[in-house]
Amino acid sequence: MPKMLTEPPGPLSKEMIQKDTEYFPPAFVSRLRLPIIAAEGKGSIIIDVDGNQYLDFTSGVAILNVGHCHPEVVQAIEKQSKKLLHTCGVIMRAEPTIRFAEKLLQLAPHDLTKIYLGNSGAEVVEAAIKAVRYTTGKHGIIAFQGSFHGRTMGALSLTASSSRTRRHYAPFLSEVIHVPYAYCYRCVFKLEYPDCGLACAEYINTVVETVLPSDDLAALVIEPILGEGGYVVPPNHYLSKIKKICEERNLVFIDDEIHTGFGRTGEMFAISSSDMTPDIMLCSSGVSPGLPLGVMLGKGKILRDWQEHGSTFGGNPLVCAAALASINVIQKEKLAENSAKVGQRMISTLQETKSKFELVGDVRGKGLMIGVELVKDKKTKEPATEQARGIVTECAKQGLLILVCGRYGNIVRFMPPLTITEELGEVAINIFLNALKKVT
Ligand SMILES: Cc1ncc(COP(=O)(O)O)c(C=O)c1O
């Protein structure tokens, strides 16, 4: 339960935030930053340096699926830290790395039989770009408007969640073409599903026929639900249609599950419900209980011939031991099922706000990946960016940590640890509703 002793930032947080601003360049201070300095975390609770206790519905941006400092994860870290911290997997593999790989391959869709380990989401996005270039001999990539794939130069070339992220960083990788995502609330074609016939997916064929032929296109990379781009859940059959186009056009289908994987959406992977296997699947958040980790899983026929890549820390034994413990917790505590159950309840309650508040334009989500899009006017859909920011600040004052996303920063998102109960979900929604009333 939240317990507030001071209004955030409290005196100690204030002092440290001042140092933070002094020490780090502005690039390292996100516009999402909350006005607190964390001291401790347990389950879904964060305690700041001033002793305030918050309900953490950010999960370190969808990382902590098992919550802060889960006892089984901490135990695995303690045990491994006394045995072996590093070998550099490129020269000598460590035992936990093999055990973790074995577990992941059992869990992943069956056709995915090879695995590569890195230290972050962006790092495995880079690995995927190199792997598809190497194995197909082609270099064009189709990505999506609204997608987020990371901030390193290759990954940033694919990212298009907001042009602010790309500003002043050009030139990017050549031959990356961004096509519209199925963001039905703001359809670029001004059509409605299902009458649209998934025109946005069809548009990929137009690109291949007019801009870059299949002969030069290596892959298509997609988030099964947009994360940073606005918690956008595409309609039924959209992903299978995209996969079919990839098959017809001979493109490697890369499924970026970095935000959505490991139970976040109520299933082990967001793609699980679409009854198909990607050629490459990328994971990071969710599988790691808070240590740096990136995972690329791929079909044997794609990764079998891939050579000349590596990472000094990738597959680190401490990280792998912790991640293995985290997967065991996700399975043992049935966290994907809990995510589906609690998420459904929260989404239903939030849906009711659509008719009660002029500000609430859309409520969407799957499992515990829930977004509320705020607009100044339901007809024009003008983004209510300042109100969304106001809600985040007000919620923090009342002990609930949430974030915004989307290109306009007008979507409030809920992504608690998957361990939360229905009761805590209700507590969070009540705080959110109070804040919504205040800014309305
Ligand atoms: C879908 C997706 N891909 C890639 C990334 C990049 O991951 P990282 O920040 O670990 O580099 C993120 C991070 O939020 C993400 O959500």
Tab-separated table of C-alpha atoms and ligand atoms in Angstrom:
chain	number	residue	atom	x	y	z
A	1	MET	CA	0.000	0.000	0.000
A	2	PRO	CA	1.235	3.549	-0.688
A	3	LYS	CA	2.376	5.578	2.327
A	4	MET	CA	3.390	9.187	1.798
A	5	LEU	CA	5.452	11.125	4.357
A	6	THR	CA	6.277	14.118	2.154
A	7	GLU	CA	5.125	15.486	-1.172
A	8	PRO	CA	7.546	14.251	-3.834
A	9	PRO	CA	10.282	15.200	-4.241
A	10	GLY	CA	11.008	15.133	-0.496
A	11	PRO	CA	14.081	16.987	0.857
A	12	LEU	CA	16.575	14.131	0.302
A	13	SER	CA	15.215	13.349	-3.156
A	14	LYS	CA	15.445	17.064	-4.032
A	15	GLU	CA	19.090	17.192	-3.003
A	16	MET	CA	19.964	14.124	-5.055
A	17	ILE	CA	17.955	15.221	-8.089
A	18	GLN	CA	20.030	18.404	-8.047
A	19	LYS	CA	23.234	16.331	-8.118
A	20	ASP	CA	21.750	14.096	-10.811
A	21	THR	CA	21.079	17.127	-13.002
A	22	GLU	CA	24.595	18.408	-12.358
A	23	TYR	CA	26.382	15.095	-13.087
A	24	PHE	CA	24.497	13.681	-16.071
A	25	PRO	CA	23.999	15.194	-19.519
A	26	PRO	CA	20.404	16.109	-20.377
A	27	ALA	CA	20.283	13.163	-22.814
A	28	PHE	CA	20.470	10.852	-19.782
A	29	VAL	CA	17.545	12.581	-18.044
A	30	SER	CA	14.386	11.342	-19.702
A	31	ARG	CA	11.258	13.478	-19.993
A	32	LEU	CA	9.577	10.523	-18.250
A	33	ARG	CA	11.675	10.956	-15.113
A	34	LEU	CA	9.725	10.854	-11.883
A	35	PRO	CA	10.543	13.296	-9.069
A	36	ILE	CA	11.912	10.712	-6.653
A	37	ILE	CA	15.157	8.911	-5.896
A	38	ALA	CA	14.574	5.238	-5.182
A	39	ALA	CA	16.194	3.557	-2.209
A	40	GLU	CA	14.489	0.160	-1.932
A	41	GLY	CA	12.080	-2.031	-3.830
A	42	LYS	CA	10.010	-5.014	-2.771
A	43	GLY	CA	7.314	-6.631	-4.901
A	44	SER	CA	5.236	-3.798	-6.347
A	45	ILE	CA	6.482	-1.238	-3.804
A	46	ILE	CA	9.261	1.355	-4.180
A	47	ILE	CA	10.534	3.293	-1.169
A	48	ASP	CA	12.314	6.563	-1.885
A	49	VAL	CA	15.202	8.125	0.051
A	50	ASP	CA	12.673	10.224	2.026
A	51	GLY	CA	10.818	7.120	3.202
A	52	ASN	CA	7.786	7.559	0.937
A	53	GLN	CA	6.259	4.281	-0.168
A	54	TYR	CA	4.869	4.096	-3.709
A	55	LEU	CA	2.907	1.554	-5.670
A	56	ASP	CA	5.193	1.027	-8.663
A	57	PHE	CA	3.126	0.667	-11.835
A	58	THR	CA	6.155	1.368	-14.051
A	59	SER	CA	8.118	-1.843	-13.276
A	60	GLY	CA	11.275	-0.105	-14.498
A	61	VAL	CA	9.499	0.160	-17.881
A	62	ALA	CA	7.998	-3.310	-18.016
A	63	ILE	CA	11.151	-5.058	-16.817
A	64	LEU	CA	10.217	-6.331	-13.377
A	65	ASN	CA	7.560	-8.897	-14.241
A	66	VAL	CA	8.317	-10.738	-10.990
A	67	GLY	CA	8.437	-7.496	-8.994
A	68	HIS	CA	11.286	-5.840	-7.146
A	69	CYS	CA	13.801	-8.131	-5.464
A	70	HIS	CA	11.781	-11.354	-5.626
A	71	PRO	CA	13.249	-13.593	-2.854
A	72	GLU	CA	13.963	-16.478	-5.270
A	73	VAL	CA	15.775	-14.154	-7.651
A	74	VAL	CA	17.787	-12.576	-4.838
A	75	GLN	CA	18.710	-16.048	-3.588
A	76	ALA	CA	19.880	-17.114	-7.065
A	77	ILE	CA	21.984	-13.936	-7.359
A	78	GLU	CA	23.524	-14.460	-3.913
A	79	LYS	CA	24.358	-18.075	-4.697
A	80	GLN	CA	25.850	-17.347	-8.107
A	81	SER	CA	27.780	-14.284	-6.886
A	82	LYS	CA	29.771	-16.522	-4.560
A	83	LYS	CA	30.689	-18.927	-7.379
A	84	LEU	CA	31.442	-17.100	-10.636
A	85	LEU	CA	30.779	-13.583	-11.920
A	86	HIS	CA	32.247	-13.506	-15.399
A	87	THR	CA	34.071	-15.528	-18.013
A	88	CYS	CA	33.341	-13.679	-21.275
A	89	GLY	CA	31.120	-16.134	-23.075
A	90	VAL	CA	32.971	-15.595	-26.350
A	91	ILE	CA	35.997	-17.447	-24.954
A	92	MET	CA	34.466	-19.676	-22.277
A	93	ARG	CA	30.785	-20.386	-21.612
A	94	ALA	CA	29.560	-20.602	-17.992
A	95	GLU	CA	27.157	-23.220	-16.633
A	96	PRO	CA	24.212	-20.857	-15.855
A	97	THR	CA	24.358	-19.563	-19.437
A	98	ILE	CA	23.749	-23.033	-20.838
A	99	ARG	CA	20.985	-23.776	-18.319
A	100	PHE	CA	19.250	-20.466	-19.085
A	101	ALA	CA	19.497	-21.063	-22.856
A	102	GLU	CA	18.057	-24.560	-22.430
A	103	LYS	CA	15.111	-23.233	-20.418
A	104	LEU	CA	14.364	-20.429	-22.888
A	105	LEU	CA	14.425	-22.765	-25.857
A	106	GLN	CA	11.948	-25.065	-24.082
A	107	LEU	CA	9.639	-22.129	-23.459
A	108	ALA	CA	9.845	-20.374	-26.825
A	109	PRO	CA	7.855	-21.396	-29.915
A	110	HIS	CA	9.309	-24.750	-31.003
A	111	ASP	CA	10.788	-23.681	-34.334
A	112	LEU	CA	13.082	-21.255	-32.535
A	113	THR	CA	16.100	-23.427	-31.884
A	114	LYS	CA	19.050	-21.025	-31.643
A	115	ILE	CA	19.725	-18.302	-29.122
A	116	TYR	CA	22.017	-15.281	-28.817
A	117	LEU	CA	22.533	-13.331	-25.590
A	118	GLY	CA	23.389	-9.642	-25.181
A	119	ASN	CA	23.046	-6.919	-22.554
A	120	SER	CA	20.042	-4.857	-23.581
A	121	GLY	CA	17.098	-4.617	-25.917
A	122	ALA	CA	18.895	-2.381	-28.392
A	123	GLU	CA	21.875	-4.712	-28.415
A	124	VAL	CA	19.833	-7.677	-29.609
A	125	VAL	CA	18.035	-5.473	-32.135
A	126	GLU	CA	21.528	-4.692	-33.498
A	127	ALA	CA	22.315	-8.410	-33.454
A	128	ALA	CA	19.157	-9.149	-35.435
A	129	ILE	CA	20.026	-6.513	-38.051
A	130	LYS	CA	23.500	-8.017	-38.458
A	131	ALA	CA	22.191	-11.591	-38.501
A	132	VAL	CA	19.641	-10.943	-41.253
A	133	ARG	CA	22.134	-8.961	-43.321
A	134	TYR	CA	24.716	-11.729	-42.963
A	135	THR	CA	22.433	-14.638	-43.707
A	136	THR	CA	20.229	-13.165	-46.448
A	137	GLY	CA	22.894	-11.079	-48.194
A	138	LYS	CA	20.292	-8.254	-48.346
A	139	HIS	CA	19.981	-5.148	-46.210
A	140	GLY	CA	16.592	-3.430	-46.601
A	141	ILE	CA	14.282	-3.515	-43.569
A	142	ILE	CA	10.625	-2.614	-43.154
A	143	ALA	CA	9.752	-1.115	-39.768
A	144	PHE	CA	6.680	0.668	-38.431
A	145	GLN	CA	5.686	4.238	-37.632
A	146	GLY	CA	5.147	4.351	-33.889
A	147	SER	CA	7.587	1.566	-33.119
A	148	PHE	CA	10.396	1.675	-30.591
A	149	HIS	CA	13.409	-0.603	-30.993
A	150	GLY	CA	16.113	1.219	-29.037
A	151	ARG	CA	18.518	4.125	-29.219
A	152	THR	CA	21.806	2.784	-30.641
A	153	MET	CA	22.363	3.783	-34.263
A	154	GLY	CA	21.076	0.608	-35.940
A	155	ALA	CA	18.143	0.250	-33.545
A	156	LEU	CA	17.386	3.980	-33.797
A	157	SER	CA	17.198	3.625	-37.556
A	158	LEU	CA	14.231	1.305	-36.953
A	159	THR	CA	12.695	3.364	-34.124
A	160	ALA	CA	9.952	5.796	-35.143
A	161	SER	CA	7.907	6.254	-31.984
A	162	SER	CA	8.499	9.997	-32.111
A	163	SER	CA	10.669	12.098	-34.407
A	164	ARG	CA	12.058	13.751	-31.228
A	165	THR	CA	13.997	10.518	-30.542
A	166	ARG	CA	15.656	10.714	-33.983
A	167	ARG	CA	16.208	14.481	-34.145
A	168	HIS	CA	19.822	15.501	-35.005
A	169	TYR	CA	21.012	11.878	-35.288
A	170	ALA	CA	20.772	11.360	-39.060
A	171	PRO	CA	22.084	9.788	-41.206
A	172	PHE	CA	20.563	6.443	-40.243
A	173	LEU	CA	20.946	3.005	-41.795
A	174	SER	CA	19.933	3.257	-45.403
A	175	GLU	CA	16.978	1.343	-46.862
A	176	VAL	CA	14.878	1.278	-43.702
A	177	ILE	CA	11.302	2.012	-44.708
A	178	HIS	CA	8.643	2.866	-42.136
A	179	VAL	CA	5.043	1.933	-42.855
A	180	PRO	CA	1.908	2.747	-40.791
A	181	TYR	CA	1.041	0.465	-37.869
A	182	ALA	CA	-2.535	-0.642	-37.212
A	183	TYR	CA	-3.243	2.248	-34.828
A	184	CYS	CA	-7.002	2.164	-35.357
A	185	TYR	CA	-7.806	5.077	-33.017
A	186	ARG	CA	-5.686	7.314	-35.257
A	187	CYS	CA	-5.852	5.457	-38.564
A	188	VAL	CA	-3.693	7.291	-41.121
A	189	PHE	CA	-6.044	6.076	-43.869
A	190	LYS	CA	-9.107	7.329	-41.914
A	191	LEU	CA	-10.693	3.895	-42.266
A	192	GLU	CA	-12.422	1.645	-39.766
A	193	TYR	CA	-11.711	-1.953	-38.883
A	194	PRO	CA	-12.871	-4.449	-40.162
A	195	ASP	CA	-14.198	-2.629	-43.264
A	196	CYS	CA	-10.673	-1.328	-43.914
A	197	GLY	CA	-9.563	-4.834	-44.923
A	198	LEU	CA	-6.342	-4.081	-43.013
A	199	ALA	CA	-5.295	-1.505	-45.606
A	200	CYS	CA	-2.270	-0.599	-43.470
A	201	ALA	CA	-0.899	-4.139	-43.816
A	202	GLU	CA	-1.711	-4.145	-47.547
A	203	TYR	CA	0.335	-0.956	-47.886
A	204	ILE	CA	3.495	-3.038	-47.357
A	205	ASN	CA	2.843	-4.657	-50.738
A	206	THR	CA	2.698	-1.174	-52.295
A	207	VAL	CA	6.081	-0.355	-50.740
A	208	VAL	CA	7.634	-3.549	-52.059
A	209	GLU	CA	6.157	-2.928	-55.511
A	210	THR	CA	7.137	0.736	-55.741
A	211	VAL	CA	10.039	1.532	-53.398
A	212	LEU	CA	12.223	-1.423	-52.502
A	213	PRO	CA	11.862	-4.845	-54.116
A	214	SER	CA	12.024	-8.095	-52.159
A	215	ASP	CA	15.411	-8.766	-53.792
A	216	ASP	CA	16.832	-5.959	-51.642
A	217	LEU	CA	14.692	-6.425	-48.540
A	218	ALA	CA	16.051	-8.646	-45.782
A	219	ALA	CA	13.460	-8.362	-43.031
A	220	LEU	CA	10.444	-6.787	-41.404
A	221	VAL	CA	10.575	-5.928	-37.700
A	222	ILE	CA	7.438	-5.371	-35.652
A	223	GLU	CA	6.239	-4.991	-32.077
A	224	PRO	CA	3.156	-7.223	-31.616
A	225	ILE	CA	1.715	-4.404	-29.464
A	226	LEU	CA	3.228	-0.921	-29.715
A	227	GLY	CA	4.961	-0.010	-26.441
A	228	GLU	CA	6.578	3.436	-26.341
A	229	GLY	CA	4.495	4.333	-29.400
A	230	GLY	CA	1.269	4.321	-27.390
A	231	TYR	CA	0.242	0.877	-26.095
A	232	VAL	CA	-1.514	0.162	-29.371
A	233	VAL	CA	-3.102	-3.284	-29.694
A	234	PRO	CA	-3.577	-4.158	-33.380
A	235	PRO	CA	-6.828	-5.805	-34.482
A	236	ASN	CA	-7.260	-9.547	-34.903
A	237	HIS	CA	-5.507	-11.125	-37.885
A	238	TYR	CA	-3.211	-8.121	-38.367
A	239	LEU	CA	-0.055	-9.964	-37.285
A	240	SER	CA	-0.903	-13.091	-39.249
A	241	LYS	CA	-1.507	-10.954	-42.330
A	242	ILE	CA	1.896	-9.289	-41.864
A	243	LYS	CA	3.521	-12.704	-41.436
A	244	LYS	CA	1.860	-13.927	-44.650
A	245	ILE	CA	3.206	-10.929	-46.559
A	246	CYS	CA	6.683	-11.708	-45.193
A	247	GLU	CA	6.383	-15.286	-46.440
A	248	GLU	CA	5.160	-14.194	-49.870
A	249	ARG	CA	7.894	-11.547	-50.196
A	250	ASN	CA	10.636	-13.694	-48.651
A	251	LEU	CA	11.318	-11.366	-45.689
A	252	VAL	CA	12.589	-12.509	-42.303
A	253	PHE	CA	9.806	-11.797	-39.764
A	254	ILE	CA	11.347	-10.281	-36.621
A	255	ASP	CA	9.032	-10.137	-33.613
A	256	ASP	CA	10.236	-7.570	-31.063
A	257	GLU	CA	8.811	-8.845	-27.762
A	258	ILE	CA	11.169	-6.705	-25.703
A	259	HIS	CA	8.257	-4.877	-24.077
A	260	THR	CA	5.591	-7.544	-24.351
A	261	GLY	CA	7.315	-10.821	-23.509
A	262	PHE	CA	7.157	-13.179	-20.543
A	263	GLY	CA	3.572	-12.839	-19.417
A	264	ARG	CA	3.151	-9.061	-19.717
A	265	THR	CA	0.177	-9.393	-22.094
A	266	GLY	CA	-1.415	-12.343	-20.306
A	267	GLU	CA	0.401	-14.923	-22.414
A	268	MET	CA	4.024	-15.938	-22.387
A	269	PHE	CA	4.618	-13.939	-25.592
A	270	ALA	CA	2.236	-11.485	-27.266
A	271	ILE	CA	2.587	-13.435	-30.510
A	272	SER	CA	1.437	-16.649	-28.778
A	273	SER	CA	-2.251	-15.911	-29.471
A	274	SER	CA	-1.722	-15.489	-33.215
A	275	ASP	CA	-0.848	-19.116	-33.829
A	276	MET	CA	2.380	-18.521	-35.716
A	277	THR	CA	6.094	-18.602	-35.132
A	278	PRO	CA	8.289	-15.621	-35.962
A	279	ASP	CA	11.608	-16.236	-37.706
A	280	ILE	CA	13.402	-14.217	-35.047
A	281	MET	CA	12.088	-13.176	-31.641
A	282	LEU	CA	13.725	-10.509	-29.456
A	283	CYS	CA	13.291	-10.326	-25.684
A	284	SER	CA	14.789	-8.377	-22.832
A	285	SER	CA	12.368	-6.815	-20.360
A	286	GLY	CA	10.294	-9.314	-18.479
A	287	VAL	CA	12.796	-12.140	-18.704
A	288	SER	CA	15.345	-10.151	-16.746
A	289	PRO	CA	14.432	-9.474	-13.127
A	290	GLY	CA	16.358	-6.192	-13.309
A	291	LEU	CA	19.845	-7.040	-14.568
A	292	PRO	CA	21.084	-6.097	-18.060
A	293	LEU	CA	19.968	-8.740	-20.558
A	294	GLY	CA	18.932	-9.079	-24.178
A	295	VAL	CA	17.890	-12.300	-25.923
A	296	MET	CA	17.554	-13.146	-29.594
A	297	LEU	CA	15.884	-16.440	-30.480
A	298	GLY	CA	15.858	-17.600	-34.074
A	299	LYS	CA	14.918	-20.405	-36.405
A	300	GLY	CA	17.817	-22.757	-37.062
A	301	LYS	CA	17.718	-22.112	-40.795
A	302	ILE	CA	18.363	-18.396	-40.186
A	303	LEU	CA	20.891	-18.386	-37.361
A	304	ARG	CA	22.701	-21.611	-38.307
A	305	ASP	CA	24.997	-19.853	-40.782
A	306	TRP	CA	25.418	-16.578	-38.867
A	307	GLN	CA	29.039	-15.891	-37.887
A	308	GLU	CA	31.311	-13.144	-36.543
A	309	HIS	CA	29.383	-11.416	-33.808
A	310	GLY	CA	29.715	-11.457	-30.027
A	311	SER	CA	29.569	-9.622	-26.731
A	312	THR	CA	32.003	-9.493	-23.814
A	313	PHE	CA	29.258	-9.511	-21.174
A	314	GLY	CA	26.521	-11.280	-23.168
A	315	GLY	CA	25.415	-14.465	-21.369
A	316	ASN	CA	26.957	-13.297	-18.096
A	317	PRO	CA	26.548	-16.070	-15.473
A	318	LEU	CA	25.104	-13.823	-12.754
A	319	VAL	CA	22.515	-12.352	-15.131
A	320	CYS	CA	21.618	-15.790	-16.508
A	321	ALA	CA	21.231	-17.305	-13.030
A	322	ALA	CA	18.912	-14.430	-12.049
A	323	ALA	CA	16.915	-14.644	-15.288
A	324	LEU	CA	16.528	-18.411	-14.928
A	325	ALA	CA	15.149	-17.918	-11.409
A	326	SER	CA	12.819	-15.230	-12.770
A	327	ILE	CA	11.398	-17.557	-15.457
A	328	ASN	CA	10.856	-20.250	-12.832
A	329	VAL	CA	8.907	-17.728	-10.728
A	330	ILE	CA	6.805	-16.645	-13.738
A	331	GLN	CA	5.866	-20.292	-14.337
A	332	LYS	CA	5.475	-21.391	-10.714
A	333	GLU	CA	3.367	-18.404	-9.661
A	334	LYS	CA	1.386	-18.499	-12.941
A	335	LEU	CA	2.123	-14.835	-13.543
A	336	ALA	CA	0.942	-14.784	-17.169
A	337	GLU	CA	-2.442	-16.054	-15.983
A	338	ASN	CA	-2.492	-13.455	-13.193
A	339	SER	CA	-1.609	-10.762	-15.726
A	340	ALA	CA	-4.567	-11.809	-17.901
A	341	LYS	CA	-6.959	-11.906	-14.944
A	342	VAL	CA	-5.972	-8.668	-13.153
A	343	GLY	CA	-5.402	-6.890	-16.474
A	344	GLN	CA	-8.883	-7.772	-17.753
A	345	ARG	CA	-10.472	-6.461	-14.576
A	346	MET	CA	-8.502	-3.207	-14.719
A	347	ILE	CA	-9.274	-2.706	-18.418
A	348	SER	CA	-13.010	-3.256	-17.820
A	349	THR	CA	-13.041	-0.713	-14.976
A	350	LEU	CA	-11.048	1.802	-17.018
A	351	GLN	CA	-13.358	1.313	-20.024
A	352	GLU	CA	-16.158	2.815	-17.912
A	353	THR	CA	-14.247	6.117	-17.697
A	354	LYS	CA	-14.712	6.615	-21.449
A	355	SER	CA	-18.343	7.624	-21.046
A	356	LYS	CA	-17.747	9.534	-17.801
A	357	PHE	CA	-14.779	11.726	-18.695
A	358	GLU	CA	-14.455	13.991	-21.732
A	359	LEU	CA	-10.678	13.561	-21.436
A	360	VAL	CA	-10.649	9.794	-21.958
A	361	GLY	CA	-10.542	9.103	-25.696
A	362	ASP	CA	-9.536	5.461	-25.733
A	363	VAL	CA	-8.754	2.638	-23.307
A	364	ARG	CA	-6.837	-0.330	-24.648
A	365	GLY	CA	-4.465	-3.032	-23.606
A	366	LYS	CA	-3.808	-6.685	-23.047
A	367	GLY	CA	-2.920	-8.255	-19.735
A	368	LEU	CA	-1.000	-5.791	-17.604
A	369	MET	CA	-0.015	-3.540	-20.493
A	370	ILE	CA	-2.776	-0.952	-20.338
A	371	GLY	CA	-3.012	2.484	-21.945
A	372	VAL	CA	-5.525	5.309	-21.511
A	373	GLU	CA	-5.338	7.846	-24.352
A	374	LEU	CA	-6.308	11.343	-23.219
A	375	VAL	CA	-7.734	13.893	-25.632
A	376	LYS	CA	-8.991	17.459	-25.256
A	377	ASP	CA	-11.889	16.759	-27.572
A	378	LYS	CA	-13.286	13.336	-28.443
A	379	LYS	CA	-14.132	14.437	-32.019
A	380	THR	CA	-10.894	16.138	-33.020
A	381	LYS	CA	-8.805	13.808	-30.811
A	382	GLU	CA	-6.484	16.676	-29.996
A	383	PRO	CA	-3.922	15.128	-27.604
A	384	ALA	CA	-4.249	16.157	-23.937
A	385	THR	CA	-0.517	16.081	-23.273
A	386	GLU	CA	-0.387	18.522	-20.328
A	387	GLN	CA	-3.304	16.762	-18.628
A	388	ALA	CA	-1.545	13.390	-18.965
A	389	ARG	CA	1.594	14.885	-17.431
A	390	GLY	CA	-0.565	16.427	-14.668
A	391	ILE	CA	-2.089	13.039	-13.893
A	392	VAL	CA	1.349	11.412	-13.557
A	393	THR	CA	2.440	14.151	-11.128
A	394	GLU	CA	-0.791	13.966	-9.136
A	395	CYS	CA	-0.620	10.163	-8.935
A	396	ALA	CA	2.979	10.344	-7.654
A	397	LYS	CA	1.790	12.710	-4.910
A	398	GLN	CA	-0.796	10.109	-3.919
A	399	GLY	CA	1.729	7.272	-4.002
A	400	LEU	CA	1.196	5.730	-7.446
A	401	LEU	CA	3.979	5.673	-10.035
A	402	ILE	CA	2.802	5.577	-13.641
A	403	LEU	CA	4.214	6.857	-16.948
A	404	VAL	CA	3.037	8.326	-20.222
A	405	CYS	CA	3.836	7.161	-23.750
A	406	GLY	CA	2.910	7.858	-27.361
A	407	ARG	CA	4.258	10.433	-29.771
A	408	TYR	CA	2.323	13.215	-28.024
A	409	GLY	CA	2.927	11.889	-24.495
A	410	ASN	CA	-0.862	11.817	-23.967
A	411	ILE	CA	-1.274	8.128	-23.165
A	412	VAL	CA	-1.135	7.162	-19.501
A	413	ARG	CA	0.141	3.618	-19.156
A	414	PHE	CA	-0.111	1.019	-16.426
A	415	MET	CA	2.483	-1.769	-16.364
A	416	PRO	CA	2.763	-3.098	-12.816
A	417	PRO	CA	4.704	-6.209	-11.850
A	418	LEU	CA	2.688	-9.281	-12.864
A	419	THR	CA	2.511	-10.307	-9.213
A	420	ILE	CA	-0.057	-7.648	-8.260
A	421	THR	CA	-3.443	-8.564	-6.870
A	422	GLU	CA	-6.858	-7.360	-8.032
A	423	GLU	CA	-7.058	-5.303	-4.826
A	424	LEU	CA	-3.856	-3.410	-5.628
A	425	GLY	CA	-5.114	-2.910	-9.190
A	426	GLU	CA	-8.194	-1.261	-7.699
A	427	VAL	CA	-6.129	0.932	-5.380
A	428	ALA	CA	-4.159	2.156	-8.409
A	429	ILE	CA	-7.274	2.852	-10.444
A	430	ASN	CA	-8.840	4.830	-7.597
A	431	ILE	CA	-5.736	7.005	-7.321
A	432	PHE	CA	-5.782	7.459	-11.105
A	433	LEU	CA	-9.467	8.431	-11.055
A	434	ASN	CA	-8.846	11.012	-8.319
A	435	ALA	CA	-6.051	12.491	-10.409
A	436	LEU	CA	-8.228	12.417	-13.533
A	437	LYS	CA	-10.959	14.358	-11.689
A	438	LYS	CA	-8.394	16.866	-10.476
A	439	VAL	CA	-7.014	17.675	-13.936
A	440	THR	CA	-10.394	17.608	-15.692
B	1	LIG	C1	9.970	-2.962	-28.007
B	1	LIG	C2	11.319	-2.479	-27.572
B	1	LIG	N1	12.390	-2.783	-28.320
B	1	LIG	C3	13.633	-2.367	-27.963
B	1	LIG	C4	13.854	-1.631	-26.817
B	1	LIG	C5	15.243	-1.181	-26.445
B	1	LIG	O1	15.649	-1.771	-25.249
B	1	LIG	P1	16.830	-1.121	-24.375
B	1	LIG	O2	16.304	0.139	-23.789
B	1	LIG	O3	17.106	-2.182	-23.353
B	1	LIG	O4	17.963	-0.897	-25.277
B	1	LIG	C6	12.755	-1.305	-25.993
B	1	LIG	C7	12.941	-0.514	-24.756
B	1	LIG	O5	12.038	0.024	-24.166
B	1	LIG	C8	11.450	-1.731	-26.389
B	1	LIG	O6	10.371	-1.428	-25.648
